[in-house]
Coordinates of C-alpha atoms and ligand atoms in Angstrom, one line a residue:
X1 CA 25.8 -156.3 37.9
X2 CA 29.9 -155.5 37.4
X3 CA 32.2 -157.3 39.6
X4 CA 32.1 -155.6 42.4
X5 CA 36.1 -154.3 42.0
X6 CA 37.0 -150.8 41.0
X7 CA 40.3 -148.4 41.3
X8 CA 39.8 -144.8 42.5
X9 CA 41.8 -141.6 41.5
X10 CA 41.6 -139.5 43.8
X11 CA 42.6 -135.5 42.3
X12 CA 42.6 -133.8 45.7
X13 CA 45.4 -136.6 46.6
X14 CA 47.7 -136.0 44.0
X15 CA 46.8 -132.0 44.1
X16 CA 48.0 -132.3 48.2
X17 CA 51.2 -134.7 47.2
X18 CA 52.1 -132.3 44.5
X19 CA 52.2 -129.3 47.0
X20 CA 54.2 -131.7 49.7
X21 CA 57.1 -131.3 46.8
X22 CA 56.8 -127.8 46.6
X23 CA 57.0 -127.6 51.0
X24 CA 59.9 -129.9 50.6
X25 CA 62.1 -127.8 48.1
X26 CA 60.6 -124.7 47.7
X27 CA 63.0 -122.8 45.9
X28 CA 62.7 -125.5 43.0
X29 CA 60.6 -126.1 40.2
X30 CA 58.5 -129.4 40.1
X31 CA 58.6 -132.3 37.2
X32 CA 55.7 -134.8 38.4
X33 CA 57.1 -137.6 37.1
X34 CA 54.2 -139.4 34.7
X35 CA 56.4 -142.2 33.3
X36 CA 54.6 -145.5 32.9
X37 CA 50.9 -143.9 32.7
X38 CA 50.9 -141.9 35.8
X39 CA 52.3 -145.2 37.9
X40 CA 49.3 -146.7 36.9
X41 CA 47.1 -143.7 37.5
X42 CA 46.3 -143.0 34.1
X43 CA 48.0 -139.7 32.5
X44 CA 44.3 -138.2 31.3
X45 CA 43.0 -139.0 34.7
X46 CA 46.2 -138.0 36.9
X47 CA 46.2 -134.6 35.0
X48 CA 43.6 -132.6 36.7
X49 CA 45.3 -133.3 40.3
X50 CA 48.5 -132.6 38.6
X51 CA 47.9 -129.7 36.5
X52 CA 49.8 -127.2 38.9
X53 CA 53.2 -128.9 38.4
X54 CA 55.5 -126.8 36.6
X55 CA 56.4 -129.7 33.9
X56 CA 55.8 -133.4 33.4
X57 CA 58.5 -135.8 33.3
X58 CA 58.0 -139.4 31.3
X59 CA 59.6 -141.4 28.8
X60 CA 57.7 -142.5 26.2
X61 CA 56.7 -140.4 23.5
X62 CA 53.1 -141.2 23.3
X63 CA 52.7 -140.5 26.5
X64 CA 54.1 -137.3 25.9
X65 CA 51.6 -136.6 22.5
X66 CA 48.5 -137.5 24.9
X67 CA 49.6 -134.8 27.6
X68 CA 50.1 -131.7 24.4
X69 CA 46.6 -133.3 23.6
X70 CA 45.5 -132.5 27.0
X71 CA 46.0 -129.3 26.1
X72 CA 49.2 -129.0 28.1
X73 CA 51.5 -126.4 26.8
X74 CA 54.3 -126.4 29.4
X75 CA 57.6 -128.4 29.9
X76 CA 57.4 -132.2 29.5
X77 CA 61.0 -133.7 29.4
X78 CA 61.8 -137.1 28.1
X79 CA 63.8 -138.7 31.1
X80 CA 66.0 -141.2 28.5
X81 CA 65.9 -138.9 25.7
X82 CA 65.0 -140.2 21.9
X83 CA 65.6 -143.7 21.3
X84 CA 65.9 -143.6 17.4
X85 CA 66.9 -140.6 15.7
X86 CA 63.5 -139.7 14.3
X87 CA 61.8 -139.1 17.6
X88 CA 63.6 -135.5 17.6
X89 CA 61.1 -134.7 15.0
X90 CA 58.4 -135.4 17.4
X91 CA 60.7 -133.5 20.2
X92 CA 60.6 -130.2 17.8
X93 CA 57.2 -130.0 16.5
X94 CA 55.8 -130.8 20.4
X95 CA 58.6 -128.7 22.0
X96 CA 59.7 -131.8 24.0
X97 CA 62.7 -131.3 26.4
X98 CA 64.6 -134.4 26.7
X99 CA 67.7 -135.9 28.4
X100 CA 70.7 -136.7 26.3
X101 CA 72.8 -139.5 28.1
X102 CA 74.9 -141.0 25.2
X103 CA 77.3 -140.2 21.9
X104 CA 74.7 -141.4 19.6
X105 CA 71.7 -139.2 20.9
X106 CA 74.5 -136.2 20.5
X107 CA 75.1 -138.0 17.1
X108 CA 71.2 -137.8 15.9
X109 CA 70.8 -134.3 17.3
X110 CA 74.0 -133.0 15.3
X111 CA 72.2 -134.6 12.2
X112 CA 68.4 -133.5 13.4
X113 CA 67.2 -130.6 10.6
X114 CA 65.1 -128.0 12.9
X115 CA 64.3 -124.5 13.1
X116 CA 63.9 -124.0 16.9
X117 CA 66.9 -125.2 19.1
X118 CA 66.5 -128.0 21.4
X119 CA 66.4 -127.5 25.4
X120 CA 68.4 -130.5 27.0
X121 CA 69.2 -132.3 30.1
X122 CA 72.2 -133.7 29.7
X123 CA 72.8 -136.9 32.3
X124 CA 76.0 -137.7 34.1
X125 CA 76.6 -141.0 35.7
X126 CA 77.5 -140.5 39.3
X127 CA 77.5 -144.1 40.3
X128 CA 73.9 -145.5 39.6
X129 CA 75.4 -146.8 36.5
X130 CA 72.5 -147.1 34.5
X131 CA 72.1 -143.8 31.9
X132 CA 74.6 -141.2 31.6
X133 CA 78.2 -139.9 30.6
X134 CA 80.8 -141.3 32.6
X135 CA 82.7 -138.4 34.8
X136 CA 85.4 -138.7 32.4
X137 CA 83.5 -138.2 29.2
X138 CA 81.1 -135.6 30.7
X139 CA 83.0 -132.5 29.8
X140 CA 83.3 -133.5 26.4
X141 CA 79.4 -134.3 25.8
X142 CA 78.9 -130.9 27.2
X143 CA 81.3 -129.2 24.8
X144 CA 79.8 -130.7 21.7
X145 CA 76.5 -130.3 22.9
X146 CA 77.3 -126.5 23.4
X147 CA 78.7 -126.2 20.0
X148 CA 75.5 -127.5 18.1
X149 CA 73.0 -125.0 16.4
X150 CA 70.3 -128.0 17.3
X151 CA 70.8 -127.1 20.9
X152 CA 69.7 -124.1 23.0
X153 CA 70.2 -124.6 26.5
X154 CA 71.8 -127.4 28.5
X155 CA 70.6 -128.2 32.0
X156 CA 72.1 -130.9 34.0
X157 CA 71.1 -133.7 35.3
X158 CA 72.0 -137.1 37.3
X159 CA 69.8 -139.7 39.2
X160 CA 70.5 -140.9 43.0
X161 CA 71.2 -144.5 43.3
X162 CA 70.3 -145.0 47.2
X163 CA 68.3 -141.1 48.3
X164 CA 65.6 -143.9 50.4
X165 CA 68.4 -145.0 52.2
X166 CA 72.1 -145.6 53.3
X167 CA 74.1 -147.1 50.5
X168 CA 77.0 -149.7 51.8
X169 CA 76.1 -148.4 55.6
X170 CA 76.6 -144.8 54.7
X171 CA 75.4 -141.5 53.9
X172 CA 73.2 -142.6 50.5
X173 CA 73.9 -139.7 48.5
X174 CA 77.6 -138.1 49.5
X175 CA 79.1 -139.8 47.1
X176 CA 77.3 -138.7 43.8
X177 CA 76.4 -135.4 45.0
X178 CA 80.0 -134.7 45.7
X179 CA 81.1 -136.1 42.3
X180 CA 78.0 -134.1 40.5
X181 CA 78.9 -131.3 42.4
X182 CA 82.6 -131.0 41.3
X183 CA 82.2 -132.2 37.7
X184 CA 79.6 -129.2 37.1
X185 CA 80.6 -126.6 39.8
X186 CA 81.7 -124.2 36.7
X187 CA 79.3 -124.8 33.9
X188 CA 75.9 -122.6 33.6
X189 CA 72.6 -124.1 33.4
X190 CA 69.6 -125.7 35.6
X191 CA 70.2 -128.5 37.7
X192 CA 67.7 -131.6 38.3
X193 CA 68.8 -134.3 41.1
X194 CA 66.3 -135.0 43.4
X195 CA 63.9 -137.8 43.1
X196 CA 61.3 -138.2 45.9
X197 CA 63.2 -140.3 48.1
X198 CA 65.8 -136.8 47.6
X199 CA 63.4 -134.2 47.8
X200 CA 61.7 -135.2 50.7
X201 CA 65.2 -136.2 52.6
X202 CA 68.0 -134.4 51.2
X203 CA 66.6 -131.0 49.6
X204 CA 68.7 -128.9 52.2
X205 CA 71.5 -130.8 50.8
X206 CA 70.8 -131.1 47.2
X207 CA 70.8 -128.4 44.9
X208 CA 68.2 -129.0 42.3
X209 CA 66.5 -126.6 40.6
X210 CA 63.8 -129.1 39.4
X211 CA 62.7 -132.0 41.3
X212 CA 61.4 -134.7 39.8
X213 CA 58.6 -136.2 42.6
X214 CA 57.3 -139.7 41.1
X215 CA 56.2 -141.9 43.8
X216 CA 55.6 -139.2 46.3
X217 CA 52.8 -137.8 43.8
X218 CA 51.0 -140.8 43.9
X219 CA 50.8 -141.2 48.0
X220 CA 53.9 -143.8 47.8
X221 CA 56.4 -143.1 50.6
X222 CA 59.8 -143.7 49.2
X223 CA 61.4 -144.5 52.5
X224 CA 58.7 -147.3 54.1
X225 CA 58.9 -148.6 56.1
X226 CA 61.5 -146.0 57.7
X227 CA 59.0 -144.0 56.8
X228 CA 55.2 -144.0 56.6
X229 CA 52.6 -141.3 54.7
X230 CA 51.9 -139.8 58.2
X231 CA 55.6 -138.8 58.5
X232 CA 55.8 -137.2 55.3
X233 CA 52.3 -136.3 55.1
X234 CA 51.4 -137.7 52.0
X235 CA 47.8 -139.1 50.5
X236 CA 46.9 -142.3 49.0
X237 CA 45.7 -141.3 45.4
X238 CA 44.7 -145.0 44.4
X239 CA 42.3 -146.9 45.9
X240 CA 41.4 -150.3 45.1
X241 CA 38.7 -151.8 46.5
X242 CA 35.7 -154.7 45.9
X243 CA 33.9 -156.2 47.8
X244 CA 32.7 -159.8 49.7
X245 CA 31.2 -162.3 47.7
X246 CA 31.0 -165.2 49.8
X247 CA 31.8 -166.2 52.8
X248 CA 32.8 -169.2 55.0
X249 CA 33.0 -170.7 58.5
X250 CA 35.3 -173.2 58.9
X251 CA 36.4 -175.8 61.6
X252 CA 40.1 -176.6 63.1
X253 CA 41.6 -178.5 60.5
X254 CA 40.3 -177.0 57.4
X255 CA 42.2 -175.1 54.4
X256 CA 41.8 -172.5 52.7
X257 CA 42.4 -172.2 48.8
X258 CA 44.7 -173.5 46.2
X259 CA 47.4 -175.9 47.6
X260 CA 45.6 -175.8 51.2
X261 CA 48.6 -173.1 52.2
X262 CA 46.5 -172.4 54.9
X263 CA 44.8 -174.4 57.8
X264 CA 42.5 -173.2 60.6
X265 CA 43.9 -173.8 64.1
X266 CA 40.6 -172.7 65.6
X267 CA 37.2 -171.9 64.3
X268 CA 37.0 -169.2 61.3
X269 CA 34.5 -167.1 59.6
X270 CA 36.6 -165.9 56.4
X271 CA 35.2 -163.9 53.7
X272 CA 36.0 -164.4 50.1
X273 CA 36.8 -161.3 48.3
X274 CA 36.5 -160.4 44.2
X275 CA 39.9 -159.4 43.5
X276 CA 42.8 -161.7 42.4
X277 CA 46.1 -161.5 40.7
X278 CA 44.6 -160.9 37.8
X279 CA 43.3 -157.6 39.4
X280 CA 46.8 -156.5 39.6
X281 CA 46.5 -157.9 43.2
X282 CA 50.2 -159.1 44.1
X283 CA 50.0 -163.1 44.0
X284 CA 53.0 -163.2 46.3
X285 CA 50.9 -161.9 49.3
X286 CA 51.3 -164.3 51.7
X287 CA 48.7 -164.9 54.8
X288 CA 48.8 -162.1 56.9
X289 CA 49.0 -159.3 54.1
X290 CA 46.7 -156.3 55.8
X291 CA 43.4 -155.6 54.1
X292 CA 40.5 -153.3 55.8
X293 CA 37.2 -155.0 55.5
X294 CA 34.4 -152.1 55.9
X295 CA 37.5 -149.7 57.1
X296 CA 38.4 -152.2 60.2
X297 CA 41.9 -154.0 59.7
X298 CA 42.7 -157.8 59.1
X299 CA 44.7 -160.3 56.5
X300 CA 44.5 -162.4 54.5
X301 CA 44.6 -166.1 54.4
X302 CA 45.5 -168.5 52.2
X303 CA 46.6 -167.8 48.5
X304 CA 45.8 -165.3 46.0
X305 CA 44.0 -166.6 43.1
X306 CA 43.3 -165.3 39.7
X307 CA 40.3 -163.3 40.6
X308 CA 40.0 -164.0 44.3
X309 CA 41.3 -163.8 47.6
X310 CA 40.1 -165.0 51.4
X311 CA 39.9 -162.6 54.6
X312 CA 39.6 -163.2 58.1
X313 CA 36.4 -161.8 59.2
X314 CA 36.3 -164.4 62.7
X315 CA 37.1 -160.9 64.9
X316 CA 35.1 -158.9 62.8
X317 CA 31.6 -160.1 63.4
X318 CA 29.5 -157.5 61.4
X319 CA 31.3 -158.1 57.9
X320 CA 29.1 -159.6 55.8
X321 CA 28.0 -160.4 51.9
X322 CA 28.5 -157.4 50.1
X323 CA 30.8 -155.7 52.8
X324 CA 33.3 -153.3 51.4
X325 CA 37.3 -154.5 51.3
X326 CA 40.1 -152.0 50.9
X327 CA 42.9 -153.5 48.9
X328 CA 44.9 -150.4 49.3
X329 CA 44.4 -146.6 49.6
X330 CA 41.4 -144.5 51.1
X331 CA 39.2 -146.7 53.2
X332 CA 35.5 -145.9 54.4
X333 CA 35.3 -144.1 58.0
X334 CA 38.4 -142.1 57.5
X335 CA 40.6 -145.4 57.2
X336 CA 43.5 -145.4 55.0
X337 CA 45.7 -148.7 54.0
X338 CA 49.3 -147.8 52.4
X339 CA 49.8 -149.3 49.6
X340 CA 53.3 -149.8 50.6
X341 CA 52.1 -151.9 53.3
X342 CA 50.7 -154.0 51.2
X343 CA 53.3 -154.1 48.8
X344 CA 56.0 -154.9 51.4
X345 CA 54.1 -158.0 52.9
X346 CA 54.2 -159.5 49.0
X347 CA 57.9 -158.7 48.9
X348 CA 57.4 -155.9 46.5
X349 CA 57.3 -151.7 46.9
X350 CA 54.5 -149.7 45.8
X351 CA 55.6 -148.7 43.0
X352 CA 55.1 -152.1 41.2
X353 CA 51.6 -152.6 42.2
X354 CA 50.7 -149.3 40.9
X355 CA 51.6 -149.7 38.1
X356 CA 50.6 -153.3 37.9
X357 CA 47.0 -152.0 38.3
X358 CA 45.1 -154.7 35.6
X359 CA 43.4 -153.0 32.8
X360 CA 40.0 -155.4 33.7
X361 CA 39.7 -153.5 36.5
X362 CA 37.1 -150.1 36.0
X363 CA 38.8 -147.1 37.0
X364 CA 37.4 -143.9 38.2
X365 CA 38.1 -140.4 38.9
X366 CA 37.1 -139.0 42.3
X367 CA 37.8 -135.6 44.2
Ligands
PLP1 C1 61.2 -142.5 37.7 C2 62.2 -141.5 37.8 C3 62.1 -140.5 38.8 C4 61.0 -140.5 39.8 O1 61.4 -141.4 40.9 P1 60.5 -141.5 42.2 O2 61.3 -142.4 43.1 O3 59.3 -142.2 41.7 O4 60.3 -140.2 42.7 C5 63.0 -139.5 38.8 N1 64.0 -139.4 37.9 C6 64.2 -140.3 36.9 C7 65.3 -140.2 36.0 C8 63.3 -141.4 36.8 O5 63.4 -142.3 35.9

């Protein structure tokens, strides 16, 4: 028999996230964001749930040529554009969208040899300060975009620094919407802002004609724990679960695992569970990191190993050998555990341990 650890994608999840975009800026169209395989998901197994979206955002162009060999024929745009001036090749014969944040992707496209003109997103930098023009050069990158044959239409496009939160104790997003907003308030063409954090906070503010929902997709709730998935009403669409392997009782005065981290102040039953950092499971978790063992909450004790970790079972007399833990996601009896919950007891969001999701670990797809 397998070890008894699996992932589950769940398609009605990301089908039901998907549509919470939609609610949330319904005048817009919807990227689901599919950078870094589907968080983790898997792009060929995240697909069916998120077939309806309108386009699919990502970065690299593999991931790109699998979703054209998924058959999809709609939008995908390239969030960082090319990276060498041969990928606009790729972008023309796969009809690949793609962002254009510097001179020198302006430089390769001026150079690129193609029949059909090139729709892109060209980026300012309103104060995240990663990708983009600066304010000051963003009329000019605009200009000689619009003067190239290569290019058809430009839409615009910048990235919110702080839409999950304040930002220096104010309003998170005034300050680059109001600097997007005057930079671009003449010039034609589409507009993408939002992230989830924006869609699902700011859309009455934000003018975005596509949204580009990542985390939300997936179940994550950008804002936690301001925030949970109840509030937004959004679905876990990873599970990871396994199962109990062993357990133990222990006495006052005994540890648990590597460098006896943990010590029983009273008697203990704990159960010992197949899934370690090598899983994908954070190793940072400290005791006390929720789990749900056969849907009913507890924690866990002592360190994460490689490919196990200890739960206390001494309130939860019924778990047993074989018992079924929830690491994260859709529980048995209607129980769900956010991954942010778990990701916020190891000092991490969500986001990393989705995508952190260990390729040992069997994956399947599930309504
Ligand atoms: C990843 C990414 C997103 C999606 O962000 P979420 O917080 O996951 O919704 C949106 N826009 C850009 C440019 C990104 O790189």
């Amino acid at each position: 028999m397998p070890r008894p650890i699996e992932a589950l994608i769940h398609t009605t999840a990301l089908a039901h996230n998907l549509a919470r975009a939609r609610d949330s800026a319904p005048d817009a169209k919807v990227w689901a964001v599919v950078k870094a395989d589907a968080y983790g998901h898997g792009i060929e197994r995240a697909f069916e749930g998120l077939r309806a979206a309108d386009g699919f955002a990502l970065l690299d162009l593999d991931e790109a040529q699998r979703l054209r060999k998924l058959d999809w024929r709609g939008p995908i745009l390239l969030l960082e554009g090319c990276f060498e001036a041969r990928d606009l090749e790729l972008c023309s014969r796969l009809k690949l969208w793609h962002a254009v944040h510097c001179e020198q992707q302006i430089d390769w496209l001026a150079m690129h040899k193609t029949h059909e003109p090139h729709r892109v997103f060209l980026k300012l930098n309103s104060g995240m300060n990663r990708l983009g023009f600066t304010p000051a050069a963003f009329r000019g990158a605009w200009n000689r975009l619009n003067a190239l044959p290569q290019v058809d239409e430009i839409s615009l496009m910048t990235h919110f620094s702080d839409a999950d939160a304040q930002r220096l104790g104010q309003d998170g997003i005034a300050h680059q919407l109001a600097l997007f907003d005057e930079l671009t308030a003449d010039l034609p063409g589409e507009r993408s802002l939002a992230n989830s954090a924006a869609t699902l906070r700011h859309a009455t503010r934000v003018r975005s004609d596509w949204v580009r929902a990542g985390i939300m997709s997936y179940g994550g709730v950008p804002d936690f724990p301001e925030h949970d998935d109840a509030h937004w009403d959004l679905r876990p669409a990873m599970t990871l679960r396994s199962k109990i392997i062993a357990t133990q009782n222990l006495q006052p005065g005994d540890t648990v695992g590597y460098g006896s981290s943990f010590t029983a102040d009273k008697p203990m039953r704990i159960g010992i569970v197949a899934c370690g950092y090598a899983d994908g499971y954070p190793r940072h978790a400290p005791t006390g990191t929720p789990v749900l063992v056969d849907g009913l909450a507890t924690t866990t004790v002592g360190r994460v190993s490689m490919d196990m970790l200890s739960v206390d079972l001494t309130a939860l007399p019924e778990a047993r050998f074989g018992s079924e833990v929830t690491l994260w996601g859709q529980g048995p009896r209607g129980r769900n555990l956010p991954i942010d919950a778990v990701a916020r007891s190891a000092g991490t969001i969500g986001y990393e341990l989705m995508c952190a999701l260990a390729r040992r670990v069997p994956v399947s797809t599930v309504d």
